[in-house]
Amino acid sequence: MRVGNAVIASAVAVSAVVATSPRAEAADTTTTFTVTATSGMAISAPDSASLTSAGPGGTASGPLGNVTVNDARSQLGTTWTATVVLSTPFRTGGGTAAETISGGLVTYTPGNIVSSTNAPHLPGAAGTLAAQRNAFTRTSGDGANSVTWNPSISVAVPAGNVSGDYSGVITHSVS
C-alpha cells in the first residue's frame, strides 16, 4: 500500500503544479514602414550610333546600343509602352530627295532583353519606322521594374541616292 499511496501522492503533487503554473502570455507590436517611389519613369538611349557603310541600292545596318526603361513608380498595375520613331529622316548635303532616306526604308528590330527586373517585358515586332511603333511593353505587373534591350537598325539605301555621310534621329519615348 505504501507504493500505491506514493503514486497517488505524486499524481496529486503534479496536478497541483500544473494547476498553479501561470498561463502563457503574448504581446503584439504593430510595426509599420513606408515604401516610397524613387523617381517615376524614365527612358534612356545612346546619344549616337554608327551603322555599317552601304552603297546605293545596299543596306546599312548595326546595333543602336542599349535602350533602358526604368519604372520606379512602385505602384499597382505599372504598365507602360515604349515607342520608337524616326523623328528626323536620314539626310546628307542639302537634304534633297536624292540626299534623304525616309522612315519607310528604316527597319527597327527590338531584339532580345539584355537585362530585366520584375518582368514581364515584351518586345514589339520588327518593322519600318514609317510611323511610330512599339519597341517594348509591360502589360501587367506591380511595383518598380526595368528592362534594357539593344535594338538593331537597317537602312535600305535607294539606288538613286547620292554618296555622303547620312544622319538622322531615332527617338524612343515611354508612357
PDB file of C-alpha atoms in Angstrom:
ATOM      1  CA  MET A   1       0.000   0.000   0.000  1.00  0.00           C
ATOM      2  CA  ARG A   2       2.831   2.339   0.601  1.00  0.00           C
ATOM      3  CA  VAL A   3       3.727   2.197  -3.120  1.00  0.00           C
ATOM      4  CA  GLY A   4       0.123   2.890  -4.077  1.00  0.00           C
ATOM      5  CA  ASN A   5      -0.057   5.849  -1.689  1.00  0.00           C
ATOM      6  CA  ALA A   6       3.249   7.203  -3.091  1.00  0.00           C
ATOM      7  CA  VAL A   7       1.875   7.071  -6.668  1.00  0.00           C
ATOM      8  CA  ILE A   8      -1.305   8.864  -5.620  1.00  0.00           C
ATOM      9  CA  ALA A   9       0.685  11.466  -3.696  1.00  0.00           C
ATOM     10  CA  SER A  10       2.928  12.062  -6.755  1.00  0.00           C
ATOM     11  CA  ALA A  11      -0.082  12.454  -9.056  1.00  0.00           C
ATOM     12  CA  VAL A  12      -1.665  14.965  -6.673  1.00  0.00           C
ATOM     13  CA  ALA A  13       1.597  16.923  -6.493  1.00  0.00           C
ATOM     14  CA  VAL A  14       1.897  17.078 -10.321  1.00  0.00           C
ATOM     15  CA  SER A  15      -1.726  18.189 -10.614  1.00  0.00           C
ATOM     16  CA  ALA A  16      -1.119  20.920  -8.081  1.00  0.00           C
ATOM     17  CA  VAL A  17       1.922  22.185 -10.025  1.00  0.00           C
ATOM     18  CA  VAL A  18       0.030  22.154 -13.344  1.00  0.00           C
ATOM     19  CA  ALA A  19      -2.973  23.864 -11.784  1.00  0.00           C
ATOM     20  CA  THR A  20      -0.845  26.589 -10.226  1.00  0.00           C
ATOM     21  CA  SER A  21       1.523  27.240 -13.245  1.00  0.00           C
ATOM     22  CA  PRO A  22       0.933  30.675 -14.782  1.00  0.00           C
ATOM     23  CA  ARG A  23      -0.712  30.649 -18.230  1.00  0.00           C
ATOM     24  CA  ALA A  24       1.295  31.794 -21.295  1.00  0.00           C
ATOM     25  CA  GLU A  25       1.076  35.490 -22.225  1.00  0.00           C
ATOM     26  CA  ALA A  26       1.640  37.232 -25.590  1.00  0.00           C
ATOM     27  CA  ALA A  27       2.375  40.813 -26.570  1.00  0.00           C
ATOM     28  CA  ASP A  28       1.792  42.097 -30.116  1.00  0.00           C
ATOM     29  CA  THR A  29       3.644  45.011 -31.716  1.00  0.00           C
ATOM     30  CA  THR A  30       2.093  46.563 -34.817  1.00  0.00           C
ATOM     31  CA  THR A  31       5.040  47.645 -36.967  1.00  0.00           C
ATOM     32  CA  THR A  32       4.801  49.999 -39.956  1.00  0.00           C
ATOM     33  CA  PHE A  33       7.091  51.467 -42.585  1.00  0.00           C
ATOM     34  CA  THR A  34       6.718  53.248 -45.933  1.00  0.00           C
ATOM     35  CA  VAL A  35       7.807  52.076 -49.379  1.00  0.00           C
ATOM     36  CA  THR A  36       8.377  55.172 -51.485  1.00  0.00           C
ATOM     37  CA  ALA A  37       8.589  55.636 -55.217  1.00  0.00           C
ATOM     38  CA  THR A  38      12.066  56.834 -56.029  1.00  0.00           C
ATOM     39  CA  SER A  39      11.786  58.821 -59.258  1.00  0.00           C
ATOM     40  CA  GLY A  40       8.885  57.955 -61.566  1.00  0.00           C
ATOM     41  CA  MET A  41       9.566  56.564 -65.028  1.00  0.00           C
ATOM     42  CA  ALA A  42      12.422  57.310 -67.448  1.00  0.00           C
ATOM     43  CA  ILE A  43      13.878  56.070 -70.715  1.00  0.00           C
ATOM     44  CA  SER A  44      17.472  56.355 -71.878  1.00  0.00           C
ATOM     45  CA  ALA A  45      19.201  55.618 -75.173  1.00  0.00           C
ATOM     46  CA  PRO A  46      22.688  56.204 -76.596  1.00  0.00           C
ATOM     47  CA  ASP A  47      23.478  59.728 -77.799  1.00  0.00           C
ATOM     48  CA  SER A  48      24.801  58.382 -81.075  1.00  0.00           C
ATOM     49  CA  ALA A  49      25.302  55.188 -83.065  1.00  0.00           C
ATOM     50  CA  SER A  50      27.152  54.295 -86.266  1.00  0.00           C
ATOM     51  CA  LEU A  51      25.908  51.818 -88.843  1.00  0.00           C
ATOM     52  CA  THR A  52      27.893  49.972 -91.500  1.00  0.00           C
ATOM     53  CA  SER A  53      28.558  51.741 -94.797  1.00  0.00           C
ATOM     54  CA  ALA A  54      26.465  50.886 -97.844  1.00  0.00           C
ATOM     55  CA  GLY A  55      26.409  51.893-101.477  1.00  0.00           C
ATOM     56  CA  PRO A  56      23.303  52.996-103.366  1.00  0.00           C
ATOM     57  CA  GLY A  57      20.942  50.009-103.526  1.00  0.00           C
ATOM     58  CA  GLY A  58      22.625  48.418-100.483  1.00  0.00           C
ATOM     59  CA  THR A  59      21.764  48.229 -96.800  1.00  0.00           C
ATOM     60  CA  ALA A  60      23.486  49.937 -93.879  1.00  0.00           C
ATOM     61  CA  SER A  61      22.922  48.186 -90.556  1.00  0.00           C
ATOM     62  CA  GLY A  62      24.067  47.761 -86.983  1.00  0.00           C
ATOM     63  CA  PRO A  63      23.085  47.878 -83.324  1.00  0.00           C
ATOM     64  CA  LEU A  64      21.714  51.106 -81.923  1.00  0.00           C
ATOM     65  CA  GLY A  65      23.042  50.454 -78.411  1.00  0.00           C
ATOM     66  CA  ASN A  66      21.288  49.736 -75.123  1.00  0.00           C
ATOM     67  CA  VAL A  67      17.903  51.356 -74.535  1.00  0.00           C
ATOM     68  CA  THR A  68      16.571  51.222 -70.959  1.00  0.00           C
ATOM     69  CA  VAL A  69      13.179  51.872 -69.390  1.00  0.00           C
ATOM     70  CA  ASN A  70      13.391  52.368 -65.625  1.00  0.00           C
ATOM     71  CA  ASP A  71       9.975  52.447 -63.938  1.00  0.00           C
ATOM     72  CA  ALA A  72      10.380  53.363 -60.255  1.00  0.00           C
ATOM     73  CA  ARG A  73       6.736  54.384 -59.689  1.00  0.00           C
ATOM     74  CA  SER A  74       6.270  51.436 -57.291  1.00  0.00           C
ATOM     75  CA  GLN A  75       2.514  51.235 -57.828  1.00  0.00           C
ATOM     76  CA  LEU A  76      -0.075  48.574 -58.625  1.00  0.00           C
ATOM     77  CA  GLY A  77      -0.510  47.961 -62.341  1.00  0.00           C
ATOM     78  CA  THR A  78       2.741  49.550 -63.514  1.00  0.00           C
ATOM     79  CA  THR A  79       2.180  49.116 -67.228  1.00  0.00           C
ATOM     80  CA  TRP A  80       3.811  51.151 -69.963  1.00  0.00           C
ATOM     81  CA  THR A  81       4.629  51.223 -73.678  1.00  0.00           C
ATOM     82  CA  ALA A  82       7.977  52.327 -75.099  1.00  0.00           C
ATOM     83  CA  THR A  83       7.708  53.586 -78.666  1.00  0.00           C
ATOM     84  CA  VAL A  84      10.237  54.421 -81.353  1.00  0.00           C
ATOM     85  CA  VAL A  85      10.058  56.706 -84.379  1.00  0.00           C
ATOM     86  CA  LEU A  86      12.443  58.186 -86.943  1.00  0.00           C
ATOM     87  CA  SER A  87      11.880  61.789 -85.870  1.00  0.00           C
ATOM     88  CA  THR A  88      14.344  63.228 -88.410  1.00  0.00           C
ATOM     89  CA  PRO A  89      14.876  61.373 -91.719  1.00  0.00           C
ATOM     90  CA  PHE A  90      18.428  60.380 -92.684  1.00  0.00           C
ATOM     91  CA  ARG A  91      19.950  63.218 -94.716  1.00  0.00           C
ATOM     92  CA  THR A  92      23.211  64.311 -96.256  1.00  0.00           C
ATOM     93  CA  GLY A  93      24.200  67.527 -98.056  1.00  0.00           C
ATOM     94  CA  GLY A  94      21.254  69.851 -98.650  1.00  0.00           C
ATOM     95  CA  GLY A  95      18.622  67.202 -97.918  1.00  0.00           C
ATOM     96  CA  THR A  96      17.202  66.982-101.449  1.00  0.00           C
ATOM     97  CA  ALA A  97      15.210  63.884-102.411  1.00  0.00           C
ATOM     98  CA  ALA A  98      18.447  62.177-103.572  1.00  0.00           C
ATOM     99  CA  GLU A  99      20.035  63.090-100.212  1.00  0.00           C
ATOM    100  CA  THR A 100      17.198  61.857 -97.918  1.00  0.00           C
ATOM    101  CA  ILE A 101      16.132  58.427 -96.668  1.00  0.00           C
ATOM    102  CA  SER A 102      12.699  58.237 -95.042  1.00  0.00           C
ATOM    103  CA  GLY A 103      11.460  56.023 -92.201  1.00  0.00           C
ATOM    104  CA  GLY A 104       9.779  53.630 -94.618  1.00  0.00           C
ATOM    105  CA  LEU A 105      13.252  52.411 -95.588  1.00  0.00           C
ATOM    106  CA  VAL A 106      14.474  52.085 -91.989  1.00  0.00           C
ATOM    107  CA  THR A 107      13.777  48.795 -90.171  1.00  0.00           C
ATOM    108  CA  TYR A 108      13.863  48.645 -86.368  1.00  0.00           C
ATOM    109  CA  THR A 109      14.282  45.279 -84.633  1.00  0.00           C
ATOM    110  CA  PRO A 110      13.949  45.428 -80.826  1.00  0.00           C
ATOM    111  CA  GLY A 111      15.991  42.281 -80.286  1.00  0.00           C
ATOM    112  CA  ASN A 112      16.281  40.372 -77.046  1.00  0.00           C
ATOM    113  CA  ILE A 113      16.310  41.603 -73.476  1.00  0.00           C
ATOM    114  CA  VAL A 114      19.804  42.459 -72.212  1.00  0.00           C
ATOM    115  CA  SER A 115      18.666  42.777 -68.574  1.00  0.00           C
ATOM    116  CA  SER A 116      15.342  42.889 -66.760  1.00  0.00           C
ATOM    117  CA  THR A 117      13.965  43.296 -63.245  1.00  0.00           C
ATOM    118  CA  ASN A 118      10.431  42.412 -62.204  1.00  0.00           C
ATOM    119  CA  ALA A 119       9.215  41.081 -65.572  1.00  0.00           C
ATOM    120  CA  PRO A 120       7.186  40.660 -67.776  1.00  0.00           C
ATOM    121  CA  HIS A 121       8.606  42.885 -70.535  1.00  0.00           C
ATOM    122  CA  LEU A 122       7.735  42.139 -74.163  1.00  0.00           C
ATOM    123  CA  PRO A 123       9.485  43.285 -77.367  1.00  0.00           C
ATOM    124  CA  GLY A 124       7.462  44.809 -80.141  1.00  0.00           C
ATOM    125  CA  ALA A 125       7.512  43.379 -83.652  1.00  0.00           C
ATOM    126  CA  ALA A 126      10.284  44.356 -86.052  1.00  0.00           C
ATOM    127  CA  GLY A 127       9.202  46.755 -88.781  1.00  0.00           C
ATOM    128  CA  THR A 128       9.827  50.021 -90.538  1.00  0.00           C
ATOM    129  CA  LEU A 129       9.891  53.419 -88.919  1.00  0.00           C
ATOM    130  CA  ALA A 130       7.470  54.880 -91.476  1.00  0.00           C
ATOM    131  CA  ALA A 131       5.374  55.660 -88.389  1.00  0.00           C
ATOM    132  CA  GLN A 132       5.804  55.351 -84.639  1.00  0.00           C
ATOM    133  CA  ARG A 133       5.872  51.729 -83.467  1.00  0.00           C
ATOM    134  CA  ASN A 134       6.033  49.845 -80.190  1.00  0.00           C
ATOM    135  CA  ALA A 135       9.577  48.953 -79.156  1.00  0.00           C
ATOM    136  CA  PHE A 136       8.844  47.265 -75.782  1.00  0.00           C
ATOM    137  CA  THR A 137       5.862  46.981 -73.439  1.00  0.00           C
ATOM    138  CA  ARG A 138       4.926  45.964 -69.933  1.00  0.00           C
ATOM    139  CA  THR A 139       1.265  44.925 -69.968  1.00  0.00           C
ATOM    140  CA  SER A 140       0.954  43.596 -66.418  1.00  0.00           C
ATOM    141  CA  GLY A 141       2.700  43.620 -63.072  1.00  0.00           C
ATOM    142  CA  ASP A 142       3.108  45.656 -59.932  1.00  0.00           C
ATOM    143  CA  GLY A 143       5.955  47.631 -58.415  1.00  0.00           C
ATOM    144  CA  ALA A 144       9.203  49.006 -59.743  1.00  0.00           C
ATOM    145  CA  ASN A 145      10.667  47.381 -62.866  1.00  0.00           C
ATOM    146  CA  SER A 146      13.226  47.957 -65.587  1.00  0.00           C
ATOM    147  CA  VAL A 147      14.297  46.479 -68.890  1.00  0.00           C
ATOM    148  CA  THR A 148      17.246  47.029 -71.231  1.00  0.00           C
ATOM    149  CA  TRP A 149      17.376  45.931 -74.862  1.00  0.00           C
ATOM    150  CA  ASN A 150      19.787  46.536 -77.768  1.00  0.00           C
ATOM    151  CA  PRO A 151      17.818  47.142 -80.969  1.00  0.00           C
ATOM    152  CA  SER A 152      19.273  46.829 -84.440  1.00  0.00           C
ATOM    153  CA  ILE A 153      18.653  49.180 -87.331  1.00  0.00           C
ATOM    154  CA  SER A 154      18.870  48.545 -91.046  1.00  0.00           C
ATOM    155  CA  VAL A 155      18.560  51.252 -93.693  1.00  0.00           C
ATOM    156  CA  ALA A 156      17.770  50.337 -97.295  1.00  0.00           C
ATOM    157  CA  VAL A 157      19.655  52.933 -99.362  1.00  0.00           C
ATOM    158  CA  PRO A 158      17.752  53.790-102.549  1.00  0.00           C
ATOM    159  CA  ALA A 159      19.712  53.241-105.779  1.00  0.00           C
ATOM    160  CA  GLY A 160      19.083  56.889-106.688  1.00  0.00           C
ATOM    161  CA  ASN A 161      20.650  58.319-103.511  1.00  0.00           C
ATOM    162  CA  VAL A 162      23.988  60.115-103.616  1.00  0.00           C
ATOM    163  CA  SER A 163      27.066  59.288-101.576  1.00  0.00           C
ATOM    164  CA  GLY A 164      27.673  61.152 -98.329  1.00  0.00           C
ATOM    165  CA  ASP A 165      27.508  60.886 -94.571  1.00  0.00           C
ATOM    166  CA  TYR A 166      23.842  60.467 -93.664  1.00  0.00           C
ATOM    167  CA  SER A 167      22.496  61.413 -90.252  1.00  0.00           C
ATOM    168  CA  GLY A 168      19.016  61.024 -88.760  1.00  0.00           C
ATOM    169  CA  VAL A 169      17.393  60.981 -85.338  1.00  0.00           C
ATOM    170  CA  ILE A 170      15.694  57.916 -83.851  1.00  0.00           C
ATOM    171  CA  THR A 171      13.576  58.839 -80.830  1.00  0.00           C
ATOM    172  CA  HIS A 172      12.450  56.461 -78.070  1.00  0.00           C
ATOM    173  CA  SER A 173       9.754  57.512 -75.598  1.00  0.00           C
ATOM    174  CA  VAL A 174       7.760  55.824 -72.845  1.00  0.00           C
ATOM    175  CA  SER A 175       4.328  56.407 -71.340  1.00  0.00           C
TER     176      SER A 175
END
